[in-house]
Tab-separated table of C-alpha atoms in Angstrom:
chain	number	residue	atom	x	y	z
E	1	MET	CA	-59.470	74.474	106.791
E	2	ASP	CA	-61.771	73.224	109.322
E	3	SER	CA	-64.620	70.461	109.467
E	4	THR	CA	-67.133	72.564	107.813
E	5	ASP	CA	-65.288	71.428	104.714
E	6	SER	CA	-66.114	67.861	105.633
E	7	ARG	CA	-69.901	67.551	104.770
E	8	PRO	CA	-71.029	66.338	101.335
E	9	ALA	CA	-71.449	68.591	98.441
E	10	LYS	CA	-74.957	67.095	97.536
E	11	ARG	CA	-77.157	64.515	99.089
E	12	LEU	CA	-76.566	60.840	99.111
E	13	ASP	CA	-78.741	59.167	96.454
E	14	ARG	CA	-79.395	56.169	98.794
E	15	LYS	CA	-79.879	55.501	102.491
E	16	PRO	CA	-76.605	55.747	104.401
E	17	ARG	CA	-74.878	52.804	105.687
E	18	VAL	CA	-74.465	53.443	109.333
E	19	PHE	CA	-72.394	51.514	111.835
E	20	VAL	CA	-73.236	51.807	115.529
E	21	THR	CA	-70.713	50.688	118.059
E	22	ARG	CA	-72.636	50.081	121.125
E	23	HIS	CA	-76.530	48.889	122.076
E	24	LEU	CA	-78.615	52.331	122.235
E	25	MET	CA	-82.183	52.576	123.236
E	26	PRO	CA	-84.660	50.355	121.423
E	27	GLY	CA	-86.825	53.013	119.976
E	28	VAL	CA	-83.681	54.867	118.668
E	29	GLU	CA	-82.252	51.482	117.079
E	30	GLU	CA	-85.872	50.908	115.530
E	31	ARG	CA	-85.836	54.422	114.084
E	32	MET	CA	-82.368	53.964	112.820
E	33	GLY	CA	-83.431	50.804	111.014
E	34	GLN	CA	-86.623	52.308	109.281
E	35	LEU	CA	-84.068	55.209	108.005
E	36	PHE	CA	-80.753	53.865	107.251
E	37	GLU	CA	-78.974	50.672	106.005
E	38	VAL	CA	-77.684	50.212	109.834
E	39	SER	CA	-75.592	47.801	111.697
E	40	LEU	CA	-76.256	47.346	115.319
E	41	ASN	CA	-74.113	45.960	118.069
E	42	THR	CA	-77.221	44.458	119.932
E	43	GLU	CA	-75.045	42.292	122.297
E	44	ASP	CA	-73.205	45.735	123.529
E	45	VAL	CA	-69.942	43.974	123.607
E	46	PRO	CA	-67.080	46.863	123.416
E	47	LEU	CA	-65.549	46.459	119.835
E	48	THR	CA	-61.516	46.097	119.342
E	49	ARG	CA	-59.664	48.351	117.406
E	50	GLU	CA	-59.622	46.039	114.370
E	51	GLN	CA	-63.467	45.903	114.325
E	52	LEU	CA	-63.638	49.718	114.462
E	53	VAL	CA	-61.275	50.106	111.621
E	54	ALA	CA	-63.139	47.435	109.593
E	55	ALA	CA	-66.125	49.395	110.090
E	56	MET	CA	-64.593	52.727	109.225
E	57	GLN	CA	-63.518	50.985	105.931
E	58	GLU	CA	-67.038	49.755	104.911
E	59	TYR	CA	-69.574	52.360	106.055
E	60	ASP	CA	-70.491	55.863	105.405
E	61	VAL	CA	-71.210	56.793	108.933
E	62	LEU	CA	-69.753	55.519	112.470
E	63	VAL	CA	-71.870	56.083	115.567
E	64	PRO	CA	-69.206	55.642	118.472
E	65	THR	CA	-69.469	56.431	121.927
E	66	VAL	CA	-66.903	57.696	124.623
E	67	THR	CA	-65.560	54.225	125.139
E	68	ASP	CA	-64.468	53.935	121.463
E	69	ARG	CA	-61.172	55.749	120.786
E	70	ILE	CA	-60.876	57.011	117.229
E	71	ASP	CA	-57.321	57.999	116.915
E	72	SER	CA	-55.385	59.526	113.581
E	73	ALA	CA	-53.975	56.101	112.657
E	74	MET	CA	-57.558	54.617	112.496
E	75	ILE	CA	-58.906	57.468	110.618
E	76	ALA	CA	-55.923	57.047	108.225
E	77	GLU	CA	-57.288	53.825	107.346
E	78	ALA	CA	-60.910	54.830	107.018
E	79	GLY	CA	-62.274	54.177	103.550
E	80	ASP	CA	-63.387	56.825	101.171
E	81	ASN	CA	-66.948	56.507	101.752
E	82	LEU	CA	-66.649	57.444	105.715
E	83	GLY	CA	-67.992	60.855	105.700
E	84	LEU	CA	-69.391	61.286	108.994
E	85	ILE	CA	-68.543	60.190	112.661
E	86	ALA	CA	-72.009	60.850	114.538
E	87	ASN	CA	-70.550	60.603	118.102
E	88	PHE	CA	-73.329	59.474	120.800
E	89	GLY	CA	-72.678	61.765	123.829
E	90	ALA	CA	-71.160	65.324	123.969
E	91	GLY	CA	-67.525	64.684	124.669
E	92	THR	CA	-65.393	64.308	121.723
E	93	GLU	CA	-61.822	63.890	123.313
E	94	HIS	CA	-61.864	60.090	122.253
E	95	ILE	CA	-61.858	61.262	118.670
E	96	ASP	CA	-58.857	62.877	116.770
E	97	LEU	CA	-60.795	65.907	115.437
E	98	GLU	CA	-57.834	67.236	113.157
E	99	ALA	CA	-57.232	63.871	111.658
E	100	ALA	CA	-60.919	63.498	110.720
E	101	ALA	CA	-60.849	67.240	109.382
E	102	ALA	CA	-57.846	66.502	107.401
E	103	ARG	CA	-59.566	63.296	105.703
E	104	HIS	CA	-62.827	65.626	105.212
E	105	ILE	CA	-64.743	63.456	107.805
E	106	LEU	CA	-67.351	65.596	109.613
E	107	VAL	CA	-67.905	64.909	113.341
E	108	THR	CA	-70.870	65.536	115.350
E	109	ASN	CA	-72.004	64.951	118.829
E	110	THR	CA	-75.196	65.513	121.023
E	111	PRO	CA	-74.603	68.627	123.174
E	112	GLY	CA	-76.930	69.587	126.255
E	113	VAL	CA	-78.776	66.319	126.188
E	114	PHE	CA	-77.334	65.027	129.581
E	115	THR	CA	-77.005	68.492	131.405
E	116	ASP	CA	-79.546	68.150	134.034
E	117	ASP	CA	-78.954	64.157	134.474
E	118	THR	CA	-75.204	64.876	135.053
E	119	ALA	CA	-75.944	67.784	137.455
E	120	ASP	CA	-78.346	65.469	139.543
E	121	LEU	CA	-75.637	63.177	140.026
E	122	ALA	CA	-73.191	65.416	141.097
E	123	MET	CA	-75.408	66.834	143.646
E	124	ALA	CA	-76.087	63.280	145.128
E	125	GLY	CA	-72.196	63.366	145.799
E	126	ILE	CA	-72.235	67.116	146.978
E	127	ILE	CA	-74.832	65.947	149.489
E	128	GLY	CA	-73.911	62.256	149.972
E	129	VAL	CA	-70.303	62.595	150.840
E	130	PRO	CA	-70.462	65.231	153.456
E	131	ARG	CA	-73.515	63.230	155.106
E	132	ARG	CA	-71.675	59.990	155.004
E	133	ILE	CA	-74.356	58.326	153.017
E	134	ARG	CA	-71.977	55.411	151.809
E	135	GLU	CA	-71.210	54.648	155.532
E	136	GLY	CA	-74.806	54.531	156.640
E	137	VAL	CA	-76.030	52.463	153.782
E	138	GLU	CA	-73.311	50.025	154.767
E	139	LEU	CA	-73.868	50.045	158.272
E	140	ILE	CA	-77.567	49.003	157.643
E	141	ARG	CA	-76.556	46.355	155.038
E	142	SER	CA	-74.037	44.873	157.577
E	143	GLY	CA	-76.755	44.342	160.402
E	144	LYS	CA	-74.324	46.040	162.835
E	145	TRP	CA	-76.703	49.362	163.335
E	146	SER	CA	-77.625	49.105	167.100
E	147	GLY	CA	-79.839	52.375	166.775
E	148	TRP	CA	-79.730	56.107	166.918
E	149	THR	CA	-77.237	57.901	169.165
E	150	PRO	CA	-76.244	61.637	169.338
E	151	THR	CA	-72.823	61.084	168.188
E	152	ALA	CA	-73.350	58.430	165.294
E	153	LEU	CA	-72.162	59.074	161.689
E	154	LEU	CA	-71.729	62.829	162.463
E	155	GLY	CA	-71.193	64.697	158.813
E	156	THR	CA	-71.029	67.966	157.673
E	157	LYS	CA	-73.848	70.663	157.371
E	158	LEU	CA	-74.145	71.899	153.760
E	159	ALA	CA	-75.626	75.384	154.481
E	160	GLY	CA	-73.317	78.075	154.428
E	161	LYS	CA	-70.342	76.061	152.929
E	162	VAL	CA	-68.538	77.038	149.971
E	163	LEU	CA	-69.154	74.779	146.832
E	164	GLY	CA	-66.337	75.323	144.339
E	165	ILE	CA	-67.366	74.655	140.758
E	166	VAL	CA	-64.424	73.916	138.477
E	167	GLY	CA	-65.881	74.707	134.877
E	168	MET	CA	-68.868	76.820	134.662
E	169	GLY	CA	-70.542	75.579	131.428
E	170	ARG	CA	-74.000	73.997	130.952
E	171	ILE	CA	-73.520	71.458	133.643
E	172	GLY	CA	-71.690	73.653	136.065
E	173	GLN	CA	-74.316	76.151	135.916
E	174	ALA	CA	-76.954	73.480	136.541
E	175	VAL	CA	-75.297	72.356	139.542
E	176	ALA	CA	-74.971	76.038	140.932
E	177	HIS	CA	-78.689	76.481	140.399
E	178	ARG	CA	-79.351	73.193	142.437
E	179	ALA	CA	-76.925	73.652	145.070
E	180	ARG	CA	-78.308	77.191	146.069
E	181	ALA	CA	-81.363	75.447	147.224
E	182	PHE	CA	-79.310	73.841	149.821
E	183	GLY	CA	-77.864	76.944	150.995
E	184	LEU	CA	-74.350	76.535	149.502
E	185	GLU	CA	-72.253	79.529	148.686
E	186	ILE	CA	-71.120	79.166	145.014
E	187	ALA	CA	-67.649	80.115	143.940
E	188	TYR	CA	-66.302	79.340	140.309
E	189	HIS	CA	-63.470	79.010	138.225
E	190	ASN	CA	-63.634	79.117	134.688
E	191	ARG	CA	-61.408	79.857	131.643
E	192	LYS	CA	-63.225	82.848	130.953
E	193	ARG	CA	-65.332	84.572	133.726
E	194	LEU	CA	-69.108	84.783	133.015
E	195	PRO	CA	-71.157	87.973	132.424
E	196	GLU	CA	-72.161	89.732	135.625
E	197	ALA	CA	-75.876	89.307	134.900
E	198	VAL	CA	-75.301	85.407	134.736
E	199	GLU	CA	-73.288	85.298	137.979
E	200	ARG	CA	-76.149	87.258	139.468
E	201	MET	CA	-78.640	84.584	138.112
E	202	PHE	CA	-76.772	81.808	140.013
E	203	HIS	CA	-75.356	83.854	142.691
E	204	ALA	CA	-72.064	82.697	141.959
E	205	ARG	CA	-68.885	84.442	142.531
E	206	TRP	CA	-65.565	84.295	140.413
E	207	VAL	CA	-62.421	83.295	141.705
E	208	ASP	CA	-59.585	84.027	139.185
E	209	SER	CA	-57.263	81.296	140.017
E	210	LEU	CA	-57.876	77.464	140.541
E	211	ASP	CA	-55.580	77.603	143.391
E	212	ALA	CA	-57.247	80.144	145.174
E	213	LEU	CA	-60.448	78.081	144.722
E	214	MET	CA	-58.957	74.801	145.795
E	215	ALA	CA	-58.223	76.842	149.104
E	216	GLU	CA	-61.510	78.156	149.954
E	217	ALA	CA	-63.768	75.477	148.853
E	218	ASP	CA	-65.426	73.121	151.138
E	219	ILE	CA	-66.744	70.871	148.465
E	220	LEU	CA	-65.020	70.856	145.019
E	221	THR	CA	-66.898	69.548	141.978
E	222	LEU	CA	-65.379	69.302	138.493
E	223	HIS	CA	-67.248	70.150	135.362
E	224	CYS	CA	-64.531	70.542	132.564
E	225	PRO	CA	-63.630	68.699	129.409
E	226	ALA	CA	-60.646	66.301	129.252
E	227	GLY	CA	-57.688	67.357	127.089
E	228	PRO	CA	-53.858	68.086	127.418
E	229	ASP	CA	-54.658	71.507	129.326
E	230	THR	CA	-56.706	69.595	131.963
E	231	HIS	CA	-55.207	66.369	132.635
E	232	HIS	CA	-54.247	65.886	136.366
E	233	MET	CA	-55.244	69.348	136.716
E	234	ILE	CA	-56.150	68.443	140.343
E	235	ASP	CA	-52.779	67.093	141.229
E	236	ALA	CA	-50.863	66.501	144.751
E	237	ARG	CA	-50.034	70.271	144.864
E	238	ARG	CA	-53.269	71.479	144.557
E	239	ILE	CA	-55.024	68.804	146.578
E	240	ALA	CA	-52.667	70.158	149.334
E	241	LEU	CA	-54.254	73.428	149.217
E	242	MET	CA	-57.463	72.246	150.050
E	243	LYS	CA	-59.075	72.503	153.690
E	244	ASP	CA	-58.754	69.614	156.099
E	245	GLY	CA	-62.184	67.747	155.650
E	246	ALA	CA	-62.865	68.954	152.092
E	247	SER	CA	-64.590	66.956	149.619
E	248	LEU	CA	-64.154	66.359	145.843
E	249	ILE	CA	-66.761	65.319	143.297
E	250	ASN	CA	-65.839	64.236	139.956
E	251	THR	CA	-68.710	63.256	137.460
E	252	ALA	CA	-66.586	64.765	134.458
E	253	ARG	CA	-63.620	62.829	133.245
E	254	GLY	CA	-61.277	60.395	135.336
E	255	ASP	CA	-58.047	62.119	133.793
E	256	LEU	CA	-58.753	65.369	135.448
E	257	VAL	CA	-57.406	64.041	138.862
E	258	ASP	CA	-54.190	62.468	139.662
E	259	GLN	CA	-55.663	59.354	141.229
E	260	GLU	CA	-52.613	58.546	143.275
E	261	ALA	CA	-52.695	62.170	144.921
E	262	LEU	CA	-56.354	61.714	145.688
E	263	ILE	CA	-56.052	58.226	147.234
E	264	ALA	CA	-53.202	59.577	149.347
E	265	ALA	CA	-54.978	62.498	150.627
E	266	LEU	CA	-58.221	60.388	151.572
E	267	GLU	CA	-56.018	57.847	153.433
E	268	ASN	CA	-54.177	60.229	155.300
E	269	GLY	CA	-57.536	62.074	156.258
E	270	THR	CA	-56.738	65.375	154.578
E	271	LEU	CA	-59.901	64.878	152.553
E	272	ALA	CA	-63.047	63.669	154.310
E	273	GLY	CA	-64.217	61.937	151.159
E	274	ALA	CA	-64.904	61.874	147.565
E	275	GLY	CA	-67.804	61.103	145.145
E	276	LEU	CA	-66.667	59.939	141.706
E	277	ASP	CA	-68.496	58.666	138.812
E	278	VAL	CA	-65.462	58.548	136.328
E	279	TYR	CA	-61.973	56.991	136.430
E	280	PRO	CA	-58.621	57.384	134.597
E	281	ASP	CA	-58.769	53.463	133.490
E	282	GLU	CA	-62.421	52.599	133.013
E	283	PRO	CA	-64.046	50.023	133.896
E	284	ASN	CA	-60.811	49.162	136.397
E	285	VAL	CA	-61.420	51.024	139.751
E	286	ASP	CA	-58.559	51.072	142.207
E	287	PRO	CA	-59.641	48.912	145.239
E	288	ARG	CA	-58.161	51.458	147.660
E	289	LEU	CA	-61.234	53.819	146.375
E	290	ILE	CA	-63.722	50.994	146.876
E	291	ARG	CA	-62.359	50.181	150.318
E	292	HIS	CA	-62.544	54.010	151.586
E	293	ARG	CA	-65.400	54.288	154.037
E	294	ASN	CA	-66.490	57.485	152.621
E	295	VAL	CA	-65.901	57.463	148.896
E	296	MET	CA	-68.906	56.909	146.566
E	297	THR	CA	-67.787	54.988	143.778
E	298	LEU	CA	-70.517	54.956	140.856
E	299	PRO	CA	-70.330	53.206	137.544
E	300	HIS	CA	-70.132	56.243	135.112
E	301	ILE	CA	-73.837	56.678	135.455
E	302	GLY	CA	-74.046	60.591	134.982
E	303	SER	CA	-75.981	60.330	131.890
E	304	ALA	CA	-77.747	57.274	132.542
E	305	THR	CA	-81.480	58.267	132.402
E	306	ARG	CA	-84.008	56.826	129.931
E	307	GLU	CA	-84.923	60.157	128.700
E	308	GLY	CA	-81.365	61.245	128.305
E	309	ARG	CA	-80.245	58.382	126.376
E	310	GLN	CA	-83.132	58.533	124.184
E	311	GLU	CA	-82.759	62.209	123.429
E	312	SER	CA	-79.131	61.657	122.529
E	313	GLY	CA	-80.003	58.741	120.261
E	314	LEU	CA	-82.658	61.012	118.406
E	315	LYS	CA	-79.815	63.885	118.100
E	316	VAL	CA	-77.648	61.297	116.432
E	317	ILE	CA	-80.449	60.434	113.863
E	318	ALA	CA	-80.892	64.020	113.115
E	319	ASN	CA	-77.260	64.776	112.456
E	320	ILE	CA	-77.093	61.739	110.193
E	321	ARG	CA	-80.054	62.742	108.202
E	322	MET	CA	-78.844	66.351	108.040
E	323	TRP	CA	-75.471	65.040	106.483
E	324	ALA	CA	-76.981	62.533	104.174
E	325	ASP	CA	-79.253	65.290	102.733
E	326	GLY	CA	-76.005	67.348	101.959
E	327	HIS	CA	-76.976	69.848	104.714
E	328	ARG	CA	-74.748	71.104	107.770
E	329	PRO	CA	-75.734	68.958	110.945
E	330	PRO	CA	-77.002	70.709	113.863
E	331	ASP	CA	-74.470	69.352	116.177
E	332	GLN	CA	-71.183	69.740	114.148
E	333	VAL	CA	-67.948	69.891	115.791
E	334	LEU	CA	-65.124	71.879	114.806
E	335	SER	CA	-61.850	70.783	114.671
E	336	GLY	CA	-60.001	74.049	115.223
E	337	LEU	CA	-57.669	72.875	112.272
E	338	GLY	CA	-56.423	75.528	109.799
């Protein structure tokens, strides 16, 4: 069995009852109000586990985000009417897909919406960390800048350096496309090698092991999903393989990196800096990262554009409407169960 078994056999004969866990774009919420019997979280306060379970017991559709962990025990308590978890965002690691499929609850997401937005933010780190942008901004704000000198705040030239991309899906490819304009050499590691024509398109070179990519990258950027296979994939052993003075950029998921190992490498000077938009214990950010002079610490804003958040919300609406009409939604996520 997979989650294709979860869709209703016929359309609902009433408006679906929809529960939205976080405040969405105003136009999206307005449209939801027109189409559905909807409950909105206009105060945008993170919901407790108990509140989420209560919603899953009462409503037909739950619209969660990455901050809402929906585990098997919660799904086991869901009411019989819950037929769809319409996730706002592409990642679904916070939802137990197999448990949902076992209860015939379909799961959808909003893939592809934030590709350019996240790639743009990754490029901010790829450029900003080697060029020591954070230090420059803080120097100006402190009022201690004494003027230009030939040796002040020397960074690293980008052109000719090796950008190692871990995960060459939509976002990784978008980063490669942008990085070529800055003269970076693109090397990548992926679960499967891309077709030769795609490699030529992005001027990208396949590296068959992550260890080998770690050793040759001047800048390493992560673009892979979270899960058991990728948890702490960047650990102390692998960080030790990196060049002295290399940089690490992570706009994917916080638990891809062993944070203690990263901090140790930053503090002993092995790594020149890091650009981080995600953390293992959000919203908590380790003070040692905040204090480091060349770590760009951003508050998980990779997808934070008006355009992207609007489009994601519209995808959620489309998935709900298709499900309510008894059809397979366009962005169904398969559980792999069965």
